[in-house]
PDB file of C-alpha atoms in Angstrom:
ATOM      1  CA  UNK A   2      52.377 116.863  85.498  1.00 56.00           C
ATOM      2  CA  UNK A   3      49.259 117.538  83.567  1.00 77.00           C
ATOM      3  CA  UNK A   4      47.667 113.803  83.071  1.00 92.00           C
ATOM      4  CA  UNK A   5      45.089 112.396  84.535  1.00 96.00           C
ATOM      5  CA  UNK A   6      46.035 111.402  88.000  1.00 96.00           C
ATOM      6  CA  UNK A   7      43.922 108.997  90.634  1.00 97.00           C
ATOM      7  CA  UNK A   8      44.183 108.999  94.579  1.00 97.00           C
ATOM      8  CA  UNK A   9      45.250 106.453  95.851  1.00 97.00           C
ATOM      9  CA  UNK A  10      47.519 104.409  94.364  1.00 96.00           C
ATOM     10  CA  UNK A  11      46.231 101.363  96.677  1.00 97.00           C
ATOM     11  CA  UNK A  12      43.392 100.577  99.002  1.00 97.00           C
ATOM     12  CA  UNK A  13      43.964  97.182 101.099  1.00 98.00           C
ATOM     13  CA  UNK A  14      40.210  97.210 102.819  1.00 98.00           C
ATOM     14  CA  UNK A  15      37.964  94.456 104.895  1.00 97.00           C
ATOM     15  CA  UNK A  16      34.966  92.564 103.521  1.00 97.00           C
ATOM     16  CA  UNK A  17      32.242  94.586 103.897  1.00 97.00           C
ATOM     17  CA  UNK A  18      33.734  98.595 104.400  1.00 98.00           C
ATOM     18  CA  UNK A  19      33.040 101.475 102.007  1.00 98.00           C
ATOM     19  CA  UNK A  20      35.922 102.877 100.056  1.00 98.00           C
ATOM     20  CA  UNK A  21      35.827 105.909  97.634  1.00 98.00           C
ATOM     21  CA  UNK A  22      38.152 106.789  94.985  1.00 98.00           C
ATOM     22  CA  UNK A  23      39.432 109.863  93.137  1.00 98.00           C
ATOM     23  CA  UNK A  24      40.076 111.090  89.917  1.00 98.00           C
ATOM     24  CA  UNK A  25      41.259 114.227  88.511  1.00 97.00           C
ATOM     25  CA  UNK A  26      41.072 114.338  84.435  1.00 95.00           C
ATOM     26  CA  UNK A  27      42.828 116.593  82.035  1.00 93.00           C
ATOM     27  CA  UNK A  28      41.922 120.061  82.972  1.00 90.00           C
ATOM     28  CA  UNK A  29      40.275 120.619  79.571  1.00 86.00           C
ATOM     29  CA  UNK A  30      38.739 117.071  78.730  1.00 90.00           C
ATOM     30  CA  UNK A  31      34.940 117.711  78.994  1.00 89.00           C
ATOM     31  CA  UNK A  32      34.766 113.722  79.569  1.00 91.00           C
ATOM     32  CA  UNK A  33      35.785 111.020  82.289  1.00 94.00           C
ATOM     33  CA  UNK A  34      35.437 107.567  82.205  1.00 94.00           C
ATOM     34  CA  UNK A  35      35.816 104.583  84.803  1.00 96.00           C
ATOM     35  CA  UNK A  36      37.278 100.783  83.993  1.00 96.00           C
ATOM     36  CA  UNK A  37      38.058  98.168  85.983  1.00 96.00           C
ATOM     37  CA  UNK A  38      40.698  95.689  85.104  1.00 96.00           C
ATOM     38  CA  UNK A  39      41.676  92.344  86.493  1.00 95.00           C
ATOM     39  CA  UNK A  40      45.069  90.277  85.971  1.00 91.00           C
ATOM     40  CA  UNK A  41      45.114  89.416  82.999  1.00 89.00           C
ATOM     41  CA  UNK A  42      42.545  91.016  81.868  1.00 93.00           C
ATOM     42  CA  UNK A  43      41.832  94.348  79.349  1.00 94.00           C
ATOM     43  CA  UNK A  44      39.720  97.139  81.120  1.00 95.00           C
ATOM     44  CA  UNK A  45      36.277  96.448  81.424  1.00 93.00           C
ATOM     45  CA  UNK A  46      34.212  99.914  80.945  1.00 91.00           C
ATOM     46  CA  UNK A  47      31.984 101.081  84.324  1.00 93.00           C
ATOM     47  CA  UNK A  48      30.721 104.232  83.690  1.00 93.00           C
ATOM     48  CA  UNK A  49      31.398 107.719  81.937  1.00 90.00           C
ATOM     49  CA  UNK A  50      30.532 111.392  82.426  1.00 93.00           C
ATOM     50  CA  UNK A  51      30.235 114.007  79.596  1.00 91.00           C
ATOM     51  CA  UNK A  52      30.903 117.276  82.150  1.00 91.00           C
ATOM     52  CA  UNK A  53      28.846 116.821  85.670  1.00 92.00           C
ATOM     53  CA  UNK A  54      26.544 114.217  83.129  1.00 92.00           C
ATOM     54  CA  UNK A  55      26.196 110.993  84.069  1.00 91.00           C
ATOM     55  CA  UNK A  56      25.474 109.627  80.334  1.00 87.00           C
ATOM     56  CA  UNK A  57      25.802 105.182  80.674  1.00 85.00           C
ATOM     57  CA  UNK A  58      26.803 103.127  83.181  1.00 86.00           C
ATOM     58  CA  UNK A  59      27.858  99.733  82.917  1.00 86.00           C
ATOM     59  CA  UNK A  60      25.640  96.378  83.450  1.00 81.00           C
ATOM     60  CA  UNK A  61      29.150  95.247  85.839  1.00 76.00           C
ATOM     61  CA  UNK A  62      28.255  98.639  87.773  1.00 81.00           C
ATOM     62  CA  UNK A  63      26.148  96.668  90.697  1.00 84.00           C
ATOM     63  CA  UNK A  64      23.694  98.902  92.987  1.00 90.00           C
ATOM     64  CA  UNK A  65      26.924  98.833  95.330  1.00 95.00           C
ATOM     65  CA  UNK A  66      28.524 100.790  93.154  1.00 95.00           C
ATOM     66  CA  UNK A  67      28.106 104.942  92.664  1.00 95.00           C
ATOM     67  CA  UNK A  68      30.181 107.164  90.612  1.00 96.00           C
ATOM     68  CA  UNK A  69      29.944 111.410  90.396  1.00 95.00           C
ATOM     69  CA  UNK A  70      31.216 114.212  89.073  1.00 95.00           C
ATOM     70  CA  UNK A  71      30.062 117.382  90.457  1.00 90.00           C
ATOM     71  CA  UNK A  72      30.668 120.479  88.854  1.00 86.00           C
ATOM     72  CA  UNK A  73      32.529 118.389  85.919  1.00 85.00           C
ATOM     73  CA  UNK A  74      35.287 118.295  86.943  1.00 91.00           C
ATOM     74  CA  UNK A  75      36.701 115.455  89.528  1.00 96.00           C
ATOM     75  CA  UNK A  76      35.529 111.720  90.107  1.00 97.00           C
ATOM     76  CA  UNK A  77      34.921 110.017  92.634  1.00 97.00           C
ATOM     77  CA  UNK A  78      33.992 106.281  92.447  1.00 97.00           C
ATOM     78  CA  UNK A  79      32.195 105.011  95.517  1.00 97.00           C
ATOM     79  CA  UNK A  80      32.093 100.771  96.470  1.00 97.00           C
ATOM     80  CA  UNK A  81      29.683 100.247  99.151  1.00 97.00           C
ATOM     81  CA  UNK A  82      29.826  96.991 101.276  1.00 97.00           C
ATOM     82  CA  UNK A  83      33.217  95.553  99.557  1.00 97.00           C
ATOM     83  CA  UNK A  84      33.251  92.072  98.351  1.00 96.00           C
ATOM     84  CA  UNK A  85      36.359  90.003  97.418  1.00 96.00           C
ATOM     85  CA  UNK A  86      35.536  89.993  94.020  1.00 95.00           C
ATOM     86  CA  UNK A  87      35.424  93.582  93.867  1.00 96.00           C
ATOM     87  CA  UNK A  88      39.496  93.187  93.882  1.00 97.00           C
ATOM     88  CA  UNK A  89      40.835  94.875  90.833  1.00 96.00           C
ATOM     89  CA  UNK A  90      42.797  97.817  89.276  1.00 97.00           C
ATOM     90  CA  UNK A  91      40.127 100.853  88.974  1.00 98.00           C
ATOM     91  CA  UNK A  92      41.419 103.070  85.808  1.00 97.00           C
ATOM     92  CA  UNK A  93      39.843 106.616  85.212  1.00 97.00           C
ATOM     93  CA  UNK A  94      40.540 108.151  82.032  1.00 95.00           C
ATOM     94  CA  UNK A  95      39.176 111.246  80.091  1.00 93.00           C
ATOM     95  CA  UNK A  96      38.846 112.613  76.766  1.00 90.00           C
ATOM     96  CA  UNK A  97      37.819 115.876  74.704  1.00 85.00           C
ATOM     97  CA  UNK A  98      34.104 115.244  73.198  1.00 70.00           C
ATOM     98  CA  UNK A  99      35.959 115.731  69.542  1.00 60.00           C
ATOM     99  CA  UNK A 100      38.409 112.809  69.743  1.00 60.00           C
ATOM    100  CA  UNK A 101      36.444 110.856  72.157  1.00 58.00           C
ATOM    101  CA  UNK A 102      38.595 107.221  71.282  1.00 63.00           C
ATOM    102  CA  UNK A 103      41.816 108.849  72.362  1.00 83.00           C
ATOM    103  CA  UNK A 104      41.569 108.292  76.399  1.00 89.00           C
ATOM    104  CA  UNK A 105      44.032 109.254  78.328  1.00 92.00           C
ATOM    105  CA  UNK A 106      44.235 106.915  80.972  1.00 95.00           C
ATOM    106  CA  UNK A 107      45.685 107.709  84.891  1.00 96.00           C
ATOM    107  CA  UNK A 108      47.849 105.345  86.603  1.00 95.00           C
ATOM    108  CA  UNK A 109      45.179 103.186  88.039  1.00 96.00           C
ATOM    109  CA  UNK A 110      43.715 102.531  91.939  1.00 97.00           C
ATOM    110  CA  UNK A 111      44.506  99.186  93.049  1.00 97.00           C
ATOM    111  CA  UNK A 112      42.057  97.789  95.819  1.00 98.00           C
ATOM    112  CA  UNK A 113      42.547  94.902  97.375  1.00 97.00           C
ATOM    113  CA  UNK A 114      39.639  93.404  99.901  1.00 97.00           C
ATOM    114  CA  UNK A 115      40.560  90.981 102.043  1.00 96.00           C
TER     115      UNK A 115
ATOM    116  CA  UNK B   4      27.266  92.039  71.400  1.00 79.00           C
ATOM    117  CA  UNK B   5      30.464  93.191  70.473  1.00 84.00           C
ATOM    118  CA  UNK B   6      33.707  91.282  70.504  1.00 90.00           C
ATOM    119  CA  UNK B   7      37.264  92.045  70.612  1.00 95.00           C
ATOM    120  CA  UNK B   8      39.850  89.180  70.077  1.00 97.00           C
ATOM    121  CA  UNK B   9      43.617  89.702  70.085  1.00 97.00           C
ATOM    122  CA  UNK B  10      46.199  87.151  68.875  1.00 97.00           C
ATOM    123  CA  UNK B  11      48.596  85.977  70.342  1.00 97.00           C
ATOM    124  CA  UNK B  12      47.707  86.197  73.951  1.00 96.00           C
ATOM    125  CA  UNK B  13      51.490  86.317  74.645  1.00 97.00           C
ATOM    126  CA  UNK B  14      54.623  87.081  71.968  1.00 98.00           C
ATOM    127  CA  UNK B  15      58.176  86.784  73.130  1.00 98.00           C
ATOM    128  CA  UNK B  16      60.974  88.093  69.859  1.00 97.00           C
ATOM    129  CA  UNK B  17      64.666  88.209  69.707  1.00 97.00           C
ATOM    130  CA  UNK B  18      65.457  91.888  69.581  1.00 97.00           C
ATOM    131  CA  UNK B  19      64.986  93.137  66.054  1.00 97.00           C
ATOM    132  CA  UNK B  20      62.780  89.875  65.503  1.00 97.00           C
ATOM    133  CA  UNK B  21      60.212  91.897  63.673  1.00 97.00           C
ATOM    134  CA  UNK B  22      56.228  90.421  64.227  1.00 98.00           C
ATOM    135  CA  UNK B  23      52.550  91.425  64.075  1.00 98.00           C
ATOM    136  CA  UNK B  24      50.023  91.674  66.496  1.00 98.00           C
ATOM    137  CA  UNK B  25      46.431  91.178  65.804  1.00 98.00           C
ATOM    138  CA  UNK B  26      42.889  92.129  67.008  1.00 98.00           C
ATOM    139  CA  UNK B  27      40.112  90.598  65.005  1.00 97.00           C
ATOM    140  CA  UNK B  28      36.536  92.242  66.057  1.00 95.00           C
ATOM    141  CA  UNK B  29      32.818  91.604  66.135  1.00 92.00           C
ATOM    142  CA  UNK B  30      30.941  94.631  66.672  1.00 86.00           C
ATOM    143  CA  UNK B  31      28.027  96.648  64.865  1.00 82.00           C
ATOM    144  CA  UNK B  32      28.786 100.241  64.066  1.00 81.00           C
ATOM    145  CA  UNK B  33      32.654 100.883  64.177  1.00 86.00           C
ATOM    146  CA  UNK B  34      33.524 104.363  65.694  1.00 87.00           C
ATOM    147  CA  UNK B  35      36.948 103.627  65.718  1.00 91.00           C
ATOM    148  CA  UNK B  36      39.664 101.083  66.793  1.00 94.00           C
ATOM    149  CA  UNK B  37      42.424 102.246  69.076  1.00 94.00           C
ATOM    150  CA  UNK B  38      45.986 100.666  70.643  1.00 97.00           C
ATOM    151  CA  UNK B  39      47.497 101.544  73.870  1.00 96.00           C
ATOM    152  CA  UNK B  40      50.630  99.993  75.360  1.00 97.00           C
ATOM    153  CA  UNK B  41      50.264  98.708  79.289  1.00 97.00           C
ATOM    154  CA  UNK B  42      53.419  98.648  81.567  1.00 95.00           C
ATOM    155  CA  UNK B  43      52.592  96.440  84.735  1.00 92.00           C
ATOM    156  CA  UNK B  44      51.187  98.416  87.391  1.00 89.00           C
ATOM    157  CA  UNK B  45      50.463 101.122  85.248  1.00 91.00           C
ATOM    158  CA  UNK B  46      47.748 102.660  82.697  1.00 94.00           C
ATOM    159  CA  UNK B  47      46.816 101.872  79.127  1.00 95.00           C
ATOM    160  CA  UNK B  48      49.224 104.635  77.011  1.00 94.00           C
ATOM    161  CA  UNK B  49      47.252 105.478  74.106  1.00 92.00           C
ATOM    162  CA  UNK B  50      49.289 104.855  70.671  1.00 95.00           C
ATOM    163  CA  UNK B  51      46.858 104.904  67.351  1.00 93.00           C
ATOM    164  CA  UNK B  52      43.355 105.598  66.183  1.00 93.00           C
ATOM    165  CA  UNK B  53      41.812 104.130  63.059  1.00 94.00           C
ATOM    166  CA  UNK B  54      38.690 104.888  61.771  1.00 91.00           C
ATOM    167  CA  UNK B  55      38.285 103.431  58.580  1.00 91.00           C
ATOM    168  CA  UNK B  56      39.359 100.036  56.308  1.00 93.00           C
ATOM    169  CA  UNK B  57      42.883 100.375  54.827  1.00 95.00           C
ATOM    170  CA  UNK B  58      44.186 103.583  56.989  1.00 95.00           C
ATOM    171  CA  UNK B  59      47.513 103.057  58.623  1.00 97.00           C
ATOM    172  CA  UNK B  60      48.781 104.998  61.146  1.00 96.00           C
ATOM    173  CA  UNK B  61      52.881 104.894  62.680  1.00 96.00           C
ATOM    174  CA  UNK B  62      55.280 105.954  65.521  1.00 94.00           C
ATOM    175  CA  UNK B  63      58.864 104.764  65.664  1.00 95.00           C
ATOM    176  CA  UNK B  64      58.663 100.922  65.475  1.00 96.00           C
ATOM    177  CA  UNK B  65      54.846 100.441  65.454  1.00 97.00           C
ATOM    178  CA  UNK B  66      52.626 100.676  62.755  1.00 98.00           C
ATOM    179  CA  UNK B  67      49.118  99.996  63.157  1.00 98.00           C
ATOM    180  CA  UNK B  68      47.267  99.179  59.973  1.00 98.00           C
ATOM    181  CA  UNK B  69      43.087  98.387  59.627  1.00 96.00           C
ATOM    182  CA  UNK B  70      40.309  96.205  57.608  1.00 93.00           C
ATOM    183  CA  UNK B  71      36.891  95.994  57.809  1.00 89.00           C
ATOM    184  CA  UNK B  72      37.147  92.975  60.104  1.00 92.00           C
ATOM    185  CA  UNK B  73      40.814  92.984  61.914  1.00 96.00           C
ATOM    186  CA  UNK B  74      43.734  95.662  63.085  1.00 97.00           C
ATOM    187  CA  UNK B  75      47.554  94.650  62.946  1.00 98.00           C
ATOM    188  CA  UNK B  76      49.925  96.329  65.118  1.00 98.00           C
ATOM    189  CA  UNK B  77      53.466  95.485  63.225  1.00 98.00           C
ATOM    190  CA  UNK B  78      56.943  95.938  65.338  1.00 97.00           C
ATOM    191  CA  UNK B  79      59.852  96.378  63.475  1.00 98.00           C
ATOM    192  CA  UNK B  80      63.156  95.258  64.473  1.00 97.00           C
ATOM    193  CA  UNK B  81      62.012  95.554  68.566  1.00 97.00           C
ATOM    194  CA  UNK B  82      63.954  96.825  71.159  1.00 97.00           C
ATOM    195  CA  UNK B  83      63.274  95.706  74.608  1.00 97.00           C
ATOM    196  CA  UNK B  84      61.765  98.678  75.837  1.00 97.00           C
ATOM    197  CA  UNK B  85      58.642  97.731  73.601  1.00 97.00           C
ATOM    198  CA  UNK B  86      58.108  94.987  75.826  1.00 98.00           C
ATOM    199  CA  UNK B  87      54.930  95.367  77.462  1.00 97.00           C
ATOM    200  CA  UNK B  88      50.935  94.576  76.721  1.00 97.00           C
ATOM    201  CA  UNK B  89      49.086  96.092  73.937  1.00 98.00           C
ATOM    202  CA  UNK B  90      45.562  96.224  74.146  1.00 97.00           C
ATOM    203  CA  UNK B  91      43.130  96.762  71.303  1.00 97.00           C
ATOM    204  CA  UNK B  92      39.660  98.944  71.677  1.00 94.00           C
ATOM    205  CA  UNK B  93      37.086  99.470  69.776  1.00 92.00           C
ATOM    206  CA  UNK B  94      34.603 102.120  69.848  1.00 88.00           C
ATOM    207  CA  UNK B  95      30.449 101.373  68.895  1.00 86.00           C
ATOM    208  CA  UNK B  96      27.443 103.633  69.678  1.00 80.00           C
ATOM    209  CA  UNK B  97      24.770 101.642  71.425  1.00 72.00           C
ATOM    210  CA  UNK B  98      21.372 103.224  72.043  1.00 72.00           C
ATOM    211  CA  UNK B  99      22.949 106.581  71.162  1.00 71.00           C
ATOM    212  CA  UNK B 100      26.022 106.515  73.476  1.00 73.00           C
ATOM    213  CA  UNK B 101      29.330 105.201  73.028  1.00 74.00           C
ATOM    214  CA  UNK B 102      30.696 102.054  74.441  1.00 80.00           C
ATOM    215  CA  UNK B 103      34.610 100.900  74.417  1.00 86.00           C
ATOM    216  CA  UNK B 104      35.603  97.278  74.593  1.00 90.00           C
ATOM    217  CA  UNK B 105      38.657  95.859  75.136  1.00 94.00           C
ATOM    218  CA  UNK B 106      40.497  92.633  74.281  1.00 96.00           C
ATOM    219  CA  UNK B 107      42.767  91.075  76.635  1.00 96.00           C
ATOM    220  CA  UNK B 108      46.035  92.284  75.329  1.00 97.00           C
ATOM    221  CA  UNK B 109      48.879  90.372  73.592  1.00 98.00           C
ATOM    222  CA  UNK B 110      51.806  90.201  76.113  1.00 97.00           C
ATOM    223  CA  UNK B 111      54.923  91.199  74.240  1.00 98.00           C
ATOM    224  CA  UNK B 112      58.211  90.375  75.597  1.00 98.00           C
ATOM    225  CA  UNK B 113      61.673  91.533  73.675  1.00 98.00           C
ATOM    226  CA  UNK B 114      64.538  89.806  74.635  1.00 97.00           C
ATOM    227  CA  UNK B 115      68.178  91.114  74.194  1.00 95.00           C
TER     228      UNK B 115
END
C-alpha cells in the first residue's frame, strides 16, 4: 500500500501524559499536513510542512502542541500535558507542491484522554 | 475570515433518488474548491477539484459543478455504497501561504 499511513490507529491516554503521533506521506509528496476532526465535525487544519519546512501553523495549535518533520520526510505530532478536550481524530495528509488542493488523506489517529 | 457552509447537514434518498449537495463559501482569494467522501472511522477520499466559475468536473454518479459563490455535488440515481459524508474545502492564500477550510459535511445516507 502506497498511501499515506498514520501510527496508531488509537491512543486511549490519562489527563495530563504526553503522546506522539506518526505519519508517513506519499513517498514523493514534497508536502504534509495535520487536521484534527471532531464528531461531527469537518477537519480543522493544524499545521503543514513543505519538505523538513515548517511553513504555518494553526491559531488551534496551543504551545502544548509540536509538530516536525525532519529530513522531509515523516511526521510526528507531539501533545504535551493532554487535556480532555484534546479528544479527537488527528488526520495527516500530503500533497505534491503542483496540485497542492488534492490531499491525500491517511486513515486518521484517534486519541481519546480520559 | 473565510467560511464554508454545506447544505443539508444530513440527506437520506431512495436508491436512484437522484439529489444535490451544496457548499456555499465566504472566502477572499479562491485557490480552489475540493470534495472528498468520509466513511466513519476513516479519512477524507479526495473526489474533485475546481478552480474556476462554471467548470464541472465527474466520476461515475457524482458530478461536481462551480460558481463564483457556491459548489454542487449532484448524485445520480445513488446506490448505497455512496452513502457516506462529503465534505467541501476550499483553498485561500493568507499572508502568502495557503490555508484549507472545511465545512461540516452533508451526511448522505442511500437506502435500498
Amino acid at each position: 500500500d502506497t498511501g499515506v499511513s498514520q501510527d496508531p490507529r488509537h491512543k486511549i491516554t490519562k489527563r495530563g501524559q504526553n503522546v506522539t503521533f506518526r505519519c508517513d506521506p506519499i513517498s514523493e509528496h514534497n508536502r504534509l499536513y495535520w487536521y484534527r476532526q471532531t464528531l461531527g465535525q469537518g477537519p480543522e487544519f493544524l499545521t503543514y510542512f513543505q519538505n523538513e519546512a515548517q511553513l504555518e501553523k494553526s491559531r488551534l495549535l496551543s504551545d502544548r502542541f509540536s509538530a516536525e518533520r525532519p529530513k522531509g520526510s515523516f511526521s510526528t505530532l507531539e501533545i504535551q500535558r493532554t487535556e480532555q478536550g484534546d479528544s479527537a481524530m488527528y488526520l495527516c495528509a500530503s500533497s505534491v507542491l503542483a496540485l497542492q488542493g488534492e490531499q491525500f488523506f491517511g486513515p486518521g489517529t484517534r486519541l481519546t484522554v480520559l | 475570515e473565510d467560511q464554508v457552509t454545506q447544505s443539508p447537514e444530513a440527506l437520506r434518498l431512495q436508491e436512484g433518488e437522484s439529489s444535490s449537495l451544496n457548499c456555499s463559501y465566504t472566502v477572499s482569494g479562491l485557490r480552489g474548491l475540493f470534495w472528498y467522501r468520509q466513511d466513519p472511522g476513516k479519512g477524507p477520499e479526495f473526489l474533485f477539484t475546481l478552480y474556476s466559475a462554471g467548470e464541472e468536473k465527474e466520476k461515475e454518479r457524482l458530478k461536481a459543478t462551480l460558481t463564483k459563490k457556491e459548489s454542487f455535488l449532484h448524485i445520480t440515481a445513488p446506490k448505497p455504497e455512496d452513502s457516506a459524508t462529503y465534505l467541501c474545502a476550499v483553498r485561500t492564500l493568507s499572508g502568502g501561504y495557503q490555508k484549507v477550510t472545511f465545512g461540516i459535511g452533508t451526511k448522505l445516507q442511500v437506502i435500498p
